[in-house]
Amino acid sequence: MILNPLNIYPAILSVREINMENQEELTNELVTMLAQIKTFRKINFNRIAHIDKRTHPSMLENPEPIPSTVSAESLIRLISGQRYLTSLFLRGLSGLSVELFTCISSSCLHLANIDVGHCPGLEDQHVLQLRDSCRIESLSLAGLDITDSALHELARSGSKDTIKELRIDGCKHITDLGIQFLLDGLGALEILIFHGCPQVTNNSRVSLQVYLSTHRRNVRQLTWTVY
């Protein structure tokens, strides 16, 4: 059944930002209703639980997602045609499909901020769909099962000269080669966070020193762990 927002939330037609972070009310029915509106600037469906650093320090690298019943098909209907969207936060959502990422890349031409960190099941093939996006400024891939291949594609993607902030912390399969791809290819990088990547060695520290010697004016934050 197609829900008519005029019958449920008349005022929603003028809303430009949706913040449903950690909300139990985030359902397929609600997303289907929202999908009829194509003028959103920001959509926040993040599902990561808030963590108390004092009582659960071990959960900081791999926080547990809050369960959600929203399907990839519902999200595709919502994202399709969102030509004004600049920020999309889906952190911790499960069941995200390659088709959804293809839709994001083709529909959201002004998308600058993306968070898909800690989404179960996301791999290289999902991230590769973003290579044609040309306006990404902030991207979180934290905690994903991606490899150096995904970073290689990002480093030569349409956004290689616009990505300022990249989070790949907790990505267990990334190596020094992937870090080198990023440093060689991303010309506007200001923030790079990649702690908790156990295959990154001291070689990346050396590469970072070389990068800083030529990009010191741009860099605002580098966070990493060397194993």
XYZ file of C-alpha atoms in Angstrom:
227
model
C 0.000 0.000 0.000
C 1.289 3.473 -0.904
C 0.895 5.907 1.968
C -0.002 9.508 1.262
C 1.995 11.926 3.434
C -0.800 14.477 3.060
C -3.034 12.171 5.131
C -0.451 11.435 7.828
C 2.064 14.240 8.296
C 0.943 17.301 6.292
C 3.860 19.386 7.540
C 6.439 16.867 6.338
C 6.253 18.192 2.796
C 8.318 21.201 3.869
C 10.880 19.174 5.845
C 14.376 19.117 4.363
C 16.201 17.045 7.002
C 15.186 13.699 8.494
C 16.888 12.543 11.710
C 15.817 9.032 12.716
C 19.070 8.050 14.384
C 18.526 5.048 16.678
C 14.751 5.446 16.460
C 12.629 2.323 16.755
C 10.009 3.974 14.534
C 12.285 3.580 11.503
C 10.276 1.033 9.503
C 9.614 0.143 5.872
C 6.209 1.790 6.168
C 7.719 5.106 7.244
C 10.463 4.961 4.603
C 7.837 4.243 1.928
C 5.974 7.361 2.979
C 9.139 9.476 2.990
C 10.034 8.164 -0.475
C 7.279 10.301 -1.975
C 9.246 13.432 -1.074
C 12.263 14.170 -3.256
C 13.579 17.381 -1.721
C 15.555 16.149 1.287
C 18.970 17.666 1.971
C 19.939 15.353 4.830
C 18.832 11.834 5.810
C 20.147 10.346 9.058
C 19.220 6.702 9.680
C 22.308 5.836 11.751
C 21.757 2.757 13.912
C 24.846 2.572 16.112
C 24.214 2.452 19.844
C 25.732 5.182 21.984
C 28.645 3.691 23.916
C 29.762 4.630 27.415
C 33.555 4.691 27.167
C 33.905 4.092 30.908
C 31.838 0.920 31.086
C 32.375 -0.569 27.589
C 35.849 0.469 26.366
C 36.225 -2.723 24.299
C 33.197 -1.803 22.143
C 34.632 1.445 20.794
C 36.253 -0.130 17.726
C 33.342 -2.445 16.881
C 30.081 -1.037 18.266
C 27.000 -3.215 17.952
C 24.383 -1.969 15.459
C 20.833 -1.432 16.683
C 18.518 -3.825 14.771
C 16.432 -2.358 11.958
C 13.693 -3.776 9.749
C 14.224 -1.377 6.848
C 14.887 -3.176 3.557
C 17.274 -2.184 0.781
C 14.296 -1.992 -1.580
C 12.612 0.632 0.617
C 15.817 2.630 0.794
C 16.202 2.525 -2.993
C 12.702 3.982 -3.384
C 13.619 6.724 -0.918
C 17.029 7.559 -2.405
C 15.950 7.448 -6.042
C 15.470 10.970 -7.352
C 16.942 12.753 -4.309
C 18.882 15.247 -6.415
C 19.167 17.797 -3.581
C 20.564 15.351 -1.003
C 23.954 16.351 0.427
C 24.223 14.117 3.528
C 23.297 10.440 3.889
C 23.975 8.570 7.131
C 23.205 4.829 7.169
C 25.757 3.666 9.750
C 24.993 0.252 11.201
C 22.089 -0.595 8.892
C 22.034 -4.204 7.735
C 21.041 -5.666 4.366
C 22.316 -2.810 2.200
C 22.593 -4.005 -1.390
C 24.924 -3.228 -4.276
C 21.862 -1.895 -6.122
C 21.334 0.655 -3.344
C 24.872 1.971 -3.759
C 24.363 2.176 -7.509
C 21.228 4.209 -6.854
C 23.082 6.518 -4.465
C 25.759 7.200 -7.074
C 23.358 7.819 -9.951
C 20.605 9.743 -8.122
C 22.372 11.890 -5.527
C 24.584 14.084 -7.672
C 25.244 16.607 -4.893
C 25.973 14.088 -2.146
C 28.940 15.284 -0.061
C 28.714 13.384 3.240
C 28.236 9.596 3.460
C 28.411 7.320 6.497
C 28.027 3.582 5.907
C 30.387 2.515 8.662
C 29.736 -0.738 10.552
C 27.060 -1.878 8.085
C 27.163 -5.699 8.152
C 28.051 -7.386 4.879
C 29.427 -4.375 3.008
C 32.442 -5.245 0.850
C 34.462 -3.869 -2.057
C 31.660 -4.353 -4.579
C 29.423 -1.961 -2.622
C 32.020 0.780 -2.283
C 33.027 0.497 -5.940
C 29.601 1.811 -6.942
C 30.598 5.202 -5.500
C 33.557 5.666 -7.845
C 31.552 7.836 -10.259
C 30.365 10.214 -7.524
C 32.252 13.471 -7.920
C 31.330 15.616 -4.909
C 32.041 13.416 -1.866
C 33.831 15.344 0.880
C 33.361 13.125 3.942
C 33.156 9.322 3.779
C 33.028 6.772 6.603
C 33.748 3.136 5.752
C 34.704 2.261 9.315
C 34.498 -1.372 10.324
C 33.747 -2.727 6.831
C 35.161 -5.859 5.181
C 36.771 -3.858 2.398
C 40.250 -4.426 0.966
C 42.951 -2.364 -0.705
C 41.070 -2.720 -4.001
C 38.256 -0.473 -2.747
C 40.760 2.146 -1.599
C 42.493 1.979 -4.969
C 39.226 2.798 -6.723
C 38.463 5.625 -4.295
C 41.895 7.105 -4.927
C 41.105 7.454 -8.622
C 37.373 8.046 -8.363
C 35.412 11.101 -9.378
C 35.809 12.385 -5.815
C 39.590 11.976 -5.589
C 40.050 15.757 -5.490
C 37.124 16.501 -3.155
C 37.408 13.900 -0.364
C 38.581 15.766 2.719
C 37.687 13.276 5.441
C 37.952 9.482 5.270
C 37.340 6.978 8.069
C 38.525 3.408 7.533
C 39.197 2.533 11.170
C 38.491 -1.050 12.111
C 38.876 -2.342 8.534
C 40.707 -5.606 9.170
C 41.762 -6.363 5.585
C 43.424 -3.049 4.687
C 47.212 -3.086 4.320
C 50.020 -0.588 3.769
C 49.329 -0.774 0.043
C 45.811 0.578 0.518
C 47.077 3.466 2.639
C 49.625 4.291 -0.065
C 46.885 4.299 -2.707
C 45.001 6.909 -0.664
C 48.025 9.111 -0.026
C 48.991 9.028 -3.713
C 45.517 9.664 -5.076
C 43.511 11.897 -2.723
C 44.622 15.460 -3.280
C 42.361 17.278 -0.786
C 42.649 14.924 2.202
C 42.521 16.691 5.578
C 41.372 13.939 7.963
C 42.376 10.264 7.680
C 41.438 7.849 10.455
C 42.621 4.248 10.196
C 43.367 2.963 13.670
C 42.404 -0.624 14.415
C 43.639 -1.949 11.054
C 45.874 -4.870 12.120
C 47.576 -5.350 8.734
C 48.916 -1.786 8.642
C 52.607 -1.682 9.600
C 55.330 0.858 10.258
C 55.683 1.330 6.500
C 52.499 3.413 6.554
C 53.985 5.667 9.230
C 56.911 6.351 6.907
C 54.528 7.047 4.023
C 52.577 9.463 6.217
C 55.734 11.372 7.060
C 56.436 11.819 3.358
C 52.824 12.887 2.761
C 52.964 15.432 5.580
C 56.119 16.963 4.173
C 54.219 17.999 1.040
C 50.625 18.385 2.320
C 51.092 19.816 5.815
C 48.878 22.827 5.062
C 45.911 20.597 4.268
C 46.128 17.924 6.968
C 44.108 18.527 10.140
C 43.914 15.047 11.695
C 45.661 11.711 11.230
C 44.813 8.829 13.546
C 46.286 5.359 13.130
C 47.666 2.293 14.897
C 50.834 0.560 13.730
C 51.075 -3.197 14.370
